[in-house]
PDB file of C-alpha atoms and ligand atoms in Angstrom:
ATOM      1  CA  UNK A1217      -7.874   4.285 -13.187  1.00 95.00           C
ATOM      2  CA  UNK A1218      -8.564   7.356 -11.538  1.00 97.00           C
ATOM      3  CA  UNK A1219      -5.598   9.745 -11.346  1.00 98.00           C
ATOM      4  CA  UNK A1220      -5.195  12.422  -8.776  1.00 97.00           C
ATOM      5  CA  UNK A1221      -2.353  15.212  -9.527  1.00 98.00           C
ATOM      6  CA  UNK A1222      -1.526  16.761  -6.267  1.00 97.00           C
ATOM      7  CA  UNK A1223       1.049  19.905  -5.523  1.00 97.00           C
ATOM      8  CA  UNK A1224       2.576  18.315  -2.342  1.00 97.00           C
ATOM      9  CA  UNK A1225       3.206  15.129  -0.384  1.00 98.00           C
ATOM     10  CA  UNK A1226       0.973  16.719   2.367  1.00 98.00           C
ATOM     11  CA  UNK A1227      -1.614  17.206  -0.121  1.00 98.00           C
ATOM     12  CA  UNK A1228      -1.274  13.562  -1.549  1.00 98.00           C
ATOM     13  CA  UNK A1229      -1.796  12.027   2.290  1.00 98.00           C
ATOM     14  CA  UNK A1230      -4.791  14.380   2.599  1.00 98.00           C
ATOM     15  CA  UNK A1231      -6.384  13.234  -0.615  1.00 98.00           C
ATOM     16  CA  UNK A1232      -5.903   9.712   0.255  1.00 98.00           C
ATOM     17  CA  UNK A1233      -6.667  10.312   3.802  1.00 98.00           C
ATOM     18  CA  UNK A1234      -9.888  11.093   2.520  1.00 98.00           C
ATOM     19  CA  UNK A1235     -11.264   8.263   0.366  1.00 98.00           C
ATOM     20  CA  UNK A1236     -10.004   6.077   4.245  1.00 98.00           C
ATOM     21  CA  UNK A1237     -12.296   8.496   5.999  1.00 98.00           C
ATOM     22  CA  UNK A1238     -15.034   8.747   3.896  1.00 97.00           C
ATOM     23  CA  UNK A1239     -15.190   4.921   4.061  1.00 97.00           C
ATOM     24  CA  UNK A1240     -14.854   4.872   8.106  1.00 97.00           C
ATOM     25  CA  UNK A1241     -17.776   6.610   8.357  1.00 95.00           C
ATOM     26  CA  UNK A1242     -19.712   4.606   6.392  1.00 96.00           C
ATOM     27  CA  UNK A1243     -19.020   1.497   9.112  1.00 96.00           C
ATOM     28  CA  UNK A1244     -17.166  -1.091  10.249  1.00 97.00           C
ATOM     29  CA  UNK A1245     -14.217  -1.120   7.788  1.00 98.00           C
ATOM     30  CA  UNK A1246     -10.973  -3.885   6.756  1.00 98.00           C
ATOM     31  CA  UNK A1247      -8.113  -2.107   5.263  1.00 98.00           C
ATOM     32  CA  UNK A1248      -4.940  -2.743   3.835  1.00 98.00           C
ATOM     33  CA  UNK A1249      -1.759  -1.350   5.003  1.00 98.00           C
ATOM     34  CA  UNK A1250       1.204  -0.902   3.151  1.00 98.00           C
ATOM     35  CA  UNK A1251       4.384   0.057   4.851  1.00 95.00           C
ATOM     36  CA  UNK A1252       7.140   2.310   3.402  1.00 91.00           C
ATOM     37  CA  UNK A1253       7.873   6.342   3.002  1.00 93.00           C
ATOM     38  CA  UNK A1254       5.302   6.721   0.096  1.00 96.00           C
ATOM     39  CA  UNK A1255       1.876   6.438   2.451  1.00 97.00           C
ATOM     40  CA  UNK A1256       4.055   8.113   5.309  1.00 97.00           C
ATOM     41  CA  UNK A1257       1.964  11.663   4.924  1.00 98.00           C
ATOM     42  CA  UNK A1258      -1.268   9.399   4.780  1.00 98.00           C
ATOM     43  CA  UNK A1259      -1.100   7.956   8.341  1.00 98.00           C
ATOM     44  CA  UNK A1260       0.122  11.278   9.030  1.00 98.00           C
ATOM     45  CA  UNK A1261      -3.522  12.817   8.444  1.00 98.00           C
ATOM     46  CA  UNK A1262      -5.301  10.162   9.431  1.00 98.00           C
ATOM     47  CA  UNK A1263      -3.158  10.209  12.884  1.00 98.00           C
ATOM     48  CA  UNK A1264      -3.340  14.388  12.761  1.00 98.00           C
ATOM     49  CA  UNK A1265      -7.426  13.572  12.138  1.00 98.00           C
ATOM     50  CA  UNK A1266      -7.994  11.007  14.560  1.00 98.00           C
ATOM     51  CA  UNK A1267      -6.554  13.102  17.332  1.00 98.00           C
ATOM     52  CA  UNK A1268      -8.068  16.755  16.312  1.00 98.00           C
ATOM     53  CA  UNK A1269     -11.399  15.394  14.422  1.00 97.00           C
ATOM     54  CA  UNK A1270     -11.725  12.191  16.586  1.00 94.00           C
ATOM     55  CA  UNK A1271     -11.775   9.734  13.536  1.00 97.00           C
ATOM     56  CA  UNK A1272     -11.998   6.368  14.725  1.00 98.00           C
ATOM     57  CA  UNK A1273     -10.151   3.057  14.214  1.00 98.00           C
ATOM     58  CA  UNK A1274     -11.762   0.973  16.610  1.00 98.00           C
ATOM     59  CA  UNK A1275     -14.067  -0.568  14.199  1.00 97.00           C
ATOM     60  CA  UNK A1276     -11.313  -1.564  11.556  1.00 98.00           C
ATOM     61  CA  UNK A1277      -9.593  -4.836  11.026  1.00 98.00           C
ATOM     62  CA  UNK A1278      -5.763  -3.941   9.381  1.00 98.00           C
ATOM     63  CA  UNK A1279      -3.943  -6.458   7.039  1.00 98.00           C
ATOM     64  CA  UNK A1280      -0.427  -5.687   6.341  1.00 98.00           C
ATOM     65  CA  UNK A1281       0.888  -6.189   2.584  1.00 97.00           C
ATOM     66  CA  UNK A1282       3.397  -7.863   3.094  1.00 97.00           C
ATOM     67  CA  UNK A1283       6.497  -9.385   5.440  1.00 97.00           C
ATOM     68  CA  UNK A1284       9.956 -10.194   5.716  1.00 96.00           C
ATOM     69  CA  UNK A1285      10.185 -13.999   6.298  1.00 97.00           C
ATOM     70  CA  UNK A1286      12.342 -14.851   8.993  1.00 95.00           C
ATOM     71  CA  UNK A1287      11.632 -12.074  11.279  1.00 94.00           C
ATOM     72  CA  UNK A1288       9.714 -12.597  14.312  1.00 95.00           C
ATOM     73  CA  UNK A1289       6.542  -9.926  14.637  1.00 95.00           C
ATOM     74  CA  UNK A1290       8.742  -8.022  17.438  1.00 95.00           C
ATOM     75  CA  UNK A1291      11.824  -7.406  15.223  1.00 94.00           C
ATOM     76  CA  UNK A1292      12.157  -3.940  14.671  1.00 94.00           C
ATOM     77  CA  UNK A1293      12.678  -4.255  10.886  1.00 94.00           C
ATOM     78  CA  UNK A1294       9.529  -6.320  10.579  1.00 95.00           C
ATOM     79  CA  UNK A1295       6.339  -4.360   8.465  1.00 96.00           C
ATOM     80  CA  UNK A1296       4.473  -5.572  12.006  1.00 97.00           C
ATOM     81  CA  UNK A1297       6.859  -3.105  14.031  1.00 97.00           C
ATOM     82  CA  UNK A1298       6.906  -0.693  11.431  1.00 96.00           C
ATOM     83  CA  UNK A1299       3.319  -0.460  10.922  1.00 98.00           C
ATOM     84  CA  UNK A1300       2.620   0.020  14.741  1.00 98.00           C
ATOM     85  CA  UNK A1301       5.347   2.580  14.933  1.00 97.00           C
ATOM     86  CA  UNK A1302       4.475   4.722  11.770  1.00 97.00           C
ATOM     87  CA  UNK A1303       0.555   4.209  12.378  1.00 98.00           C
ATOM     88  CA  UNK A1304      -1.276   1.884  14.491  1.00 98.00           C
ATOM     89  CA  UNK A1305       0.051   2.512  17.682  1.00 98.00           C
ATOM     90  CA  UNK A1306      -1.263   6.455  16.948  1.00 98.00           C
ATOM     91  CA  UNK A1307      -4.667   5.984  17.039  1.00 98.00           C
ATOM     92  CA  UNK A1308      -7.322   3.174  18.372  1.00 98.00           C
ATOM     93  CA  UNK A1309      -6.902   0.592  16.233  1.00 98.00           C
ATOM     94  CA  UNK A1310      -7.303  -2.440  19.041  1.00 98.00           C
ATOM     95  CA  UNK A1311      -3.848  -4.754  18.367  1.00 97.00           C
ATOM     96  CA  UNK A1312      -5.451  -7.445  17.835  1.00 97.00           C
ATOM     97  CA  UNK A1313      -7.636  -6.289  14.515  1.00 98.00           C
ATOM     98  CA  UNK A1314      -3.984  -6.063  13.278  1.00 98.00           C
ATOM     99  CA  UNK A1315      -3.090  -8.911  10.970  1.00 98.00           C
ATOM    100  CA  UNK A1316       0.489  -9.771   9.952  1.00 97.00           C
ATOM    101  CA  UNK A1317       2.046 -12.555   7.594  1.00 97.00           C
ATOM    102  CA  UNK A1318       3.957 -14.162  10.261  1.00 97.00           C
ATOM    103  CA  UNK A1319       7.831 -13.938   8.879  1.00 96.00           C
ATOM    104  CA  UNK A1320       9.072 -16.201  11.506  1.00 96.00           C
ATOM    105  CA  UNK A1321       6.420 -19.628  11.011  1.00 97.00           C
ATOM    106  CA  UNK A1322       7.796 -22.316  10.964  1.00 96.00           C
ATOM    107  CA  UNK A1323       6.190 -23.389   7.164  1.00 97.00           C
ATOM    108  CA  UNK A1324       5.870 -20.342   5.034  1.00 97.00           C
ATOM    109  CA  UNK A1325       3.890 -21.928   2.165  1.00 97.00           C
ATOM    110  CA  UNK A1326       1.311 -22.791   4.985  1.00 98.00           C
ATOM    111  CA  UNK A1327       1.643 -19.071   6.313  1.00 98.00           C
ATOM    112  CA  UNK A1328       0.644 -17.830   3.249  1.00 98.00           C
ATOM    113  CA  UNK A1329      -2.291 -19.709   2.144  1.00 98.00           C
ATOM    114  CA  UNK A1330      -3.607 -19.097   5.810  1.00 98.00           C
ATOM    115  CA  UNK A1331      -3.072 -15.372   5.727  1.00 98.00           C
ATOM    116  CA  UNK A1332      -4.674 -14.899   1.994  1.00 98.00           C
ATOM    117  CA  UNK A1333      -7.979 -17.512   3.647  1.00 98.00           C
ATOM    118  CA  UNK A1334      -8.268 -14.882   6.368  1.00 98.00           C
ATOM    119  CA  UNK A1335      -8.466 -11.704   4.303  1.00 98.00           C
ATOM    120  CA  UNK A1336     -11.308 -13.415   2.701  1.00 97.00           C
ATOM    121  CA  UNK A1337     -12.947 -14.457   5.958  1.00 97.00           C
ATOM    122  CA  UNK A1338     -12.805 -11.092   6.986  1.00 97.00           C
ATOM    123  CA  UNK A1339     -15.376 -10.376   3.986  1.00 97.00           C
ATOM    124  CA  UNK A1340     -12.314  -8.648   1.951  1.00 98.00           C
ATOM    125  CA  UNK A1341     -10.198  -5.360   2.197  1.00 98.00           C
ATOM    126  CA  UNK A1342     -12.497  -2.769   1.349  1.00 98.00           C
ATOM    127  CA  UNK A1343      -9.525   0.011   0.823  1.00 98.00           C
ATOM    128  CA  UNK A1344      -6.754  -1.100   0.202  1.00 98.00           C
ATOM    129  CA  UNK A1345      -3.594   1.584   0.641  1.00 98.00           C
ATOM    130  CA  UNK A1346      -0.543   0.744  -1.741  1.00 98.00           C
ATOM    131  CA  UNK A1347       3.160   2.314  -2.133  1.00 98.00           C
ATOM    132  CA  UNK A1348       5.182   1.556  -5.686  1.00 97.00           C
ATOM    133  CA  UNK A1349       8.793   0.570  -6.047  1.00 94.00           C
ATOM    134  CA  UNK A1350      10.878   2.045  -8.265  1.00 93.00           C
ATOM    135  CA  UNK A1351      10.747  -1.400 -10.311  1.00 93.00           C
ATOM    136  CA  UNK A1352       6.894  -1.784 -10.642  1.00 96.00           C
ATOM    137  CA  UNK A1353       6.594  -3.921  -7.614  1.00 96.00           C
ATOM    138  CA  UNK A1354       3.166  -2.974  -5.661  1.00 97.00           C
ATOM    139  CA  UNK A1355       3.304  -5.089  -2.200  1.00 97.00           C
ATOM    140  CA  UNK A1356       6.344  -7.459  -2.808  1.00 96.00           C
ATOM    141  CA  UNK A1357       5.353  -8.881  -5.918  1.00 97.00           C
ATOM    142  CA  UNK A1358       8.710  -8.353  -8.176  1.00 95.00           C
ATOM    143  CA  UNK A1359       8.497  -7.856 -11.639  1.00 96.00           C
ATOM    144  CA  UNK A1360       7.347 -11.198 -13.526  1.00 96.00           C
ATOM    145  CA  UNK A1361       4.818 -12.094 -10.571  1.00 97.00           C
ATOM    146  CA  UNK A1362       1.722 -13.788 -11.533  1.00 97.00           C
ATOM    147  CA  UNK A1363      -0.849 -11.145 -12.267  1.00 97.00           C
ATOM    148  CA  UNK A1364      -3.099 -13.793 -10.323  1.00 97.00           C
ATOM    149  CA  UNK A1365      -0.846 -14.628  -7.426  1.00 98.00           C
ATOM    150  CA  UNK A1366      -2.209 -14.583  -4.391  1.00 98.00           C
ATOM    151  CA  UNK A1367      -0.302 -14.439  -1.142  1.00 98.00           C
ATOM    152  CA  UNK A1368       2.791 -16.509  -0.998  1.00 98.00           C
ATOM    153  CA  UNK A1369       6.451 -16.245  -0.178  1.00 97.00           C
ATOM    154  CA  UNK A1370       8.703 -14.368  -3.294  1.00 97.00           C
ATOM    155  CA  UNK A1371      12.306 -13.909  -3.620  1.00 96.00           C
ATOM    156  CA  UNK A1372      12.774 -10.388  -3.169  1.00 94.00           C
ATOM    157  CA  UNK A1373      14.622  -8.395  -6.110  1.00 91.00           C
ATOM    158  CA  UNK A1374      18.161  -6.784  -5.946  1.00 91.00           C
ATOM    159  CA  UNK A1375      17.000  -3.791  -6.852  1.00 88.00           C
ATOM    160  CA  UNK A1376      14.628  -4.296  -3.645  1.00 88.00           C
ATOM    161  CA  UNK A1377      16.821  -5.548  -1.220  1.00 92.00           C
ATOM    162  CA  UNK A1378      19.539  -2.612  -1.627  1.00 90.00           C
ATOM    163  CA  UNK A1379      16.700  -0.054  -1.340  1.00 86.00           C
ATOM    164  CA  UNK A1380      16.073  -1.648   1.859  1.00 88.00           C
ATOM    165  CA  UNK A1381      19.949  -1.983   2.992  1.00 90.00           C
ATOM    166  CA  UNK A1382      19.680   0.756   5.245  1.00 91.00           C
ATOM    167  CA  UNK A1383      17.621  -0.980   7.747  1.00 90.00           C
ATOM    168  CA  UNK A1384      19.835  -3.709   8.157  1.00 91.00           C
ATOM    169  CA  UNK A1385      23.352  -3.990   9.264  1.00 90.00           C
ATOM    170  CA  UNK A1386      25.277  -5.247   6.308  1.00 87.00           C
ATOM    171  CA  UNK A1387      24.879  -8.552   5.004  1.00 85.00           C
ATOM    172  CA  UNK A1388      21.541  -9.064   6.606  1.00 89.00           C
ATOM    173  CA  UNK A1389      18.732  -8.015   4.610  1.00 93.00           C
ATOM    174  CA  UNK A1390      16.123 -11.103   3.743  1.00 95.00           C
ATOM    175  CA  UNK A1391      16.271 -12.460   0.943  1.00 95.00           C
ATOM    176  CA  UNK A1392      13.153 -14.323   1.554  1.00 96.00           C
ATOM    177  CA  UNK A1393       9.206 -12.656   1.870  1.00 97.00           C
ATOM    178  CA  UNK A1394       5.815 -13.425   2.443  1.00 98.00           C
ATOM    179  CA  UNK A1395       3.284 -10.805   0.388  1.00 98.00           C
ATOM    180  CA  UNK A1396      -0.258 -10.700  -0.707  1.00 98.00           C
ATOM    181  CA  UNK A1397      -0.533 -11.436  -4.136  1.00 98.00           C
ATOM    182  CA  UNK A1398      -1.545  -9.172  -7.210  1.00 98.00           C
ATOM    183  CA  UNK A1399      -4.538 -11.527  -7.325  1.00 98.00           C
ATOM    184  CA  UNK A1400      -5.649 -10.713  -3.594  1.00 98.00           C
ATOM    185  CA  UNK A1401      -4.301  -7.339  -4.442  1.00 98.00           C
ATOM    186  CA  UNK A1402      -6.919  -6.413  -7.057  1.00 98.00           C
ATOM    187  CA  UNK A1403      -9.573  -8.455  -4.706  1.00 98.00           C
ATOM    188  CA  UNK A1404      -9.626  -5.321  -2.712  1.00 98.00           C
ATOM    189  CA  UNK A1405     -12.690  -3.290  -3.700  1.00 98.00           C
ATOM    190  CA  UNK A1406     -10.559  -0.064  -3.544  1.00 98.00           C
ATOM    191  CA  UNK A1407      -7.093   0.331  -4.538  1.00 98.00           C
ATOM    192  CA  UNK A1408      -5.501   3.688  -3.595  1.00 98.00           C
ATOM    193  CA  UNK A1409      -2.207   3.718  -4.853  1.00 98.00           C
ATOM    194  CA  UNK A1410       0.330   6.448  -3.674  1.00 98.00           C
ATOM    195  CA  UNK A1411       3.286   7.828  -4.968  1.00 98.00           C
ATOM    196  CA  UNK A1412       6.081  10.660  -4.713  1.00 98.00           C
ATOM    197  CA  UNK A1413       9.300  11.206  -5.868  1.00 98.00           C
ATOM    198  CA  UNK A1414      11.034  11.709  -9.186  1.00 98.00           C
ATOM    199  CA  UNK A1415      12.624   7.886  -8.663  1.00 95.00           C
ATOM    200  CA  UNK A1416       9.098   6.581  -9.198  1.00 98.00           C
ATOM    201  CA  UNK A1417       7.763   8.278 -12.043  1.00 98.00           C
ATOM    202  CA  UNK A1418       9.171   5.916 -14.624  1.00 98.00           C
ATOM    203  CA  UNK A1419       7.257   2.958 -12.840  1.00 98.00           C
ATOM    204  CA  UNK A1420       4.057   4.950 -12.112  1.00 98.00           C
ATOM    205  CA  UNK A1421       4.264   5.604 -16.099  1.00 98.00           C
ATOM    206  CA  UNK A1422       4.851   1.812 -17.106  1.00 98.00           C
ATOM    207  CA  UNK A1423       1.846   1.506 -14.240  1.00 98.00           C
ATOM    208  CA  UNK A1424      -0.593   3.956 -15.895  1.00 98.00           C
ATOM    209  CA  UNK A1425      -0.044   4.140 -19.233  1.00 98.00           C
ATOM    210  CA  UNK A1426       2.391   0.843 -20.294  1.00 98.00           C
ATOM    211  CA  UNK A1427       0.950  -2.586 -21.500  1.00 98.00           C
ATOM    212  CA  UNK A1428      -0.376  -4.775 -19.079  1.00 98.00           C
ATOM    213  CA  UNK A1429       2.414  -6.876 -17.639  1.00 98.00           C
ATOM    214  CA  UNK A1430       4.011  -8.889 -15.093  1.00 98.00           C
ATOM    215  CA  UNK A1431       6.791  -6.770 -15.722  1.00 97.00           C
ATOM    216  CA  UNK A1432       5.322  -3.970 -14.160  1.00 98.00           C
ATOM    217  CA  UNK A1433       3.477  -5.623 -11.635  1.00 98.00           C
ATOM    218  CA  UNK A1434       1.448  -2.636 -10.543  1.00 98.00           C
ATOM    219  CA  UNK A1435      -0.083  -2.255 -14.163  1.00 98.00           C
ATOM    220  CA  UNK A1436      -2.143  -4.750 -13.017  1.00 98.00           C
ATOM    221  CA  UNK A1437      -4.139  -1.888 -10.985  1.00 98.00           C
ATOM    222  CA  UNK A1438      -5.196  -1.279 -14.953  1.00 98.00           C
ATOM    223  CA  UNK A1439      -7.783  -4.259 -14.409  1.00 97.00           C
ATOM    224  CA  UNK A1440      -8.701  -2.808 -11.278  1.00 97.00           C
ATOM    225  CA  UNK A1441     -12.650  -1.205 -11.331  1.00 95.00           C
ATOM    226  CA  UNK A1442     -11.983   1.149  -8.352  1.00 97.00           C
ATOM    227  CA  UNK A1443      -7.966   2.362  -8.213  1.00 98.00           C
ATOM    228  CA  UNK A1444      -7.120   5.736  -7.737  1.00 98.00           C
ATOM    229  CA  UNK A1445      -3.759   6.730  -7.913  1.00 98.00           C
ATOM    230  CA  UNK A1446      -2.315   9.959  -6.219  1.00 98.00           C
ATOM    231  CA  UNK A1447       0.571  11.614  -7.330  1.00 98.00           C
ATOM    232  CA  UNK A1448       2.966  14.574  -6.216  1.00 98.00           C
ATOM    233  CA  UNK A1449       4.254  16.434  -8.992  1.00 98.00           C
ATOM    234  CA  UNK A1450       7.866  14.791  -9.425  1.00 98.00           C
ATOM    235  CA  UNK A1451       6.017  11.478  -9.604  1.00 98.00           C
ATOM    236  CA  UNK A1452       3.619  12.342 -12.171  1.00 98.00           C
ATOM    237  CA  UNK A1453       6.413  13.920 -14.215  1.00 98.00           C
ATOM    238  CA  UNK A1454       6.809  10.878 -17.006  1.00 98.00           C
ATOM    239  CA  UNK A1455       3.232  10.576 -17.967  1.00 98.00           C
ATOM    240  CA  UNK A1456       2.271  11.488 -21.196  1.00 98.00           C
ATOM    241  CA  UNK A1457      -1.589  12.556 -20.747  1.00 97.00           C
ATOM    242  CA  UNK A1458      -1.220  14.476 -17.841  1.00 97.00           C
ATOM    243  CA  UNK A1459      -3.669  17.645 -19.941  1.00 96.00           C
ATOM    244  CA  UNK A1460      -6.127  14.743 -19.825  1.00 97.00           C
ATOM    245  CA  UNK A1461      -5.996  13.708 -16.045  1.00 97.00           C
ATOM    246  CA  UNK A1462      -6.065  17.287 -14.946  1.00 96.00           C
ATOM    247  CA  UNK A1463      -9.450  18.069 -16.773  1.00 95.00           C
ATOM    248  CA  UNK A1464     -10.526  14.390 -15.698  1.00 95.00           C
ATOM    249  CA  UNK A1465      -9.720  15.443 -12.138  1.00 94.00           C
ATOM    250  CA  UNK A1466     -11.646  19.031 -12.151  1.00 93.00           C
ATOM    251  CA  UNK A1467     -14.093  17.573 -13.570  1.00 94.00           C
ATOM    252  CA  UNK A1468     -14.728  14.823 -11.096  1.00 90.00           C
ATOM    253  CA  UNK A1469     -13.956  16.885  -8.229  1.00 88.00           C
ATOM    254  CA  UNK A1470     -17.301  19.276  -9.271  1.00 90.00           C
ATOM    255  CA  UNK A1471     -19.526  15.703  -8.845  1.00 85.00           C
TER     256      UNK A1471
HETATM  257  C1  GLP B1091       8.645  -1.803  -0.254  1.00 90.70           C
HETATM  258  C2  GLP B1091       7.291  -2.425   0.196  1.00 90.70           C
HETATM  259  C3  GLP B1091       6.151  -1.860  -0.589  1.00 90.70           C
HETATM  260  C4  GLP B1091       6.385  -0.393  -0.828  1.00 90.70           C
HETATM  261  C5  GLP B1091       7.551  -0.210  -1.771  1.00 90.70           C
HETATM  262  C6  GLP B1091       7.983   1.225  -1.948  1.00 90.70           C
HETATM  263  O1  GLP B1091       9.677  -2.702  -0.429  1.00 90.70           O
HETATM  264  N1  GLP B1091       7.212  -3.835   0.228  1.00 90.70           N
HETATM  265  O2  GLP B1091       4.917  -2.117   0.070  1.00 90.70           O
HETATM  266  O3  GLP B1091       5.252   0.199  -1.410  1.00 90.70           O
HETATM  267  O4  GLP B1091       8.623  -1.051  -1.442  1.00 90.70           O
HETATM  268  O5  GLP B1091       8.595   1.723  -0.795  1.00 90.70           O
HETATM  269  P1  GLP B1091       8.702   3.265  -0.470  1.00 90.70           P
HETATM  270  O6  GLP B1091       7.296   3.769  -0.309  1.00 90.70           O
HETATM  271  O7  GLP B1091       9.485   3.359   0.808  1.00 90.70           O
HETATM  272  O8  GLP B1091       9.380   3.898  -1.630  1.00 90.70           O
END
């Protein structure tokens, strides 16, 4: 794992910003979206870059994480609205390289298979941008998820579903998702994990430095080759080697 300390949330969406951009140029490119306030300063720079710097989508193809099931693409909840309204819809990605689990079809099981088939048709995500929950979960793959899985529908976690109550009016959070799996998760031949925020520095510690475990779902990043995780200072707080990252990191910055 590569670790990245960072000063700032602005300074964590320019880092990862960067490793999507250097990629861009490089080609036609698939990435992996993950929705949520933790990559919100990413898509910030890469909208602030596409606009000022003319970085271009137009060449990507977009997969989503993960969905709610039961939610039509068009609800506003849904990660298809919310990744169109917090990115996609900011710069010239073409709509229809944007591929969503669909929540609402009619056989979920069937949903899923398809949607993992067509990441691989695509040739694979080649970056692959990831949030953390406060429980471990990367995507929506809940503590004691196969570290195989590959996408499928999970129950979603308490713990997940009240984090998420204040999107919904009461009573009416799913209960129910679709998500790619930590299998199709470490597929991706870049992993950039980001994270801010003293409520996630206990699971970016069981991530970085714990056993592997389906526990912590995201320590399966650990038998990633290429993850990079970027970290604001509050998030970073819990990890024991942090001397050792921060010479790690100058050192890899000069190369
Ligand atoms: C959500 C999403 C994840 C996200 C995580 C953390 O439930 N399914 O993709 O990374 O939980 O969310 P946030 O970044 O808002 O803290």
């Amino acid at each position: 794992m590569q670790i990245i300390l960072c000063d700032s949330a602005e300074q964590v969406g320019a880092r990862a910003a960067d490793l999507v951009e250097a990629r861009l140029r490089q080609g036609p490119a698939v990435l992996g979206l993950a929705t949520g306030g933790s990559p919100a300063s990413t898509y910030e720079e890469l909208i602030r870059r596409h606009r000022e710097e003319s970085l271009s989508f137009s060449q990507v193809t977009a997969f989503t994480l993960d969905e709610y099931a039961g939610l039509p693409a068009n609800h506003e909840q849904s990660y298809h609205s919310t990744i169109r309204r917090e990115f996609v819809d900011h710069v010239d990605l073409p709509l229809e390289q944007l591929l969503t689990p669909r929540g609402d079809a009619a056989d979920l099981v069937t949903e899923a298979d398809r949607y993992d088939a067509a990441i691989v048709a695509a040739g694979g995500i080649d970056i692959q941008i990831l949030g953390i929950g406060a429980n471990g979960h990367i995507g929506f793959n809940e503590p004691t998820s196969s570290l195989a899985s590959r996408t499928r529908v999970k129950t979603l976690a308490g713990a997940t579903r009240a984090d998420n109550a204040r999107f919904f009016p009461e009573g009416e959070v799913p209960r129910l998702c679709l998500t790619q799996g930590l299998g199709t998760i470490r597929d991706a031949k870049r992993a950039v994990l980001v994270a801010l925020g003293e409520n996630k520095a206990n699971a970016v510690r069981a991530m970085v430095e714990g056993p592997l475990s389906a526990h912590c779902p995201a320590s399966v990043l650990q038998l990633h080759q290429h993850a990079v995780i970027i970290l604001d200072p509050a998030a970073a707080s819990q990890l024991s080697l942090l001397d050792y990252y921060r010479e790690a990191q100058e050192l890899n910055d000069q190369l």
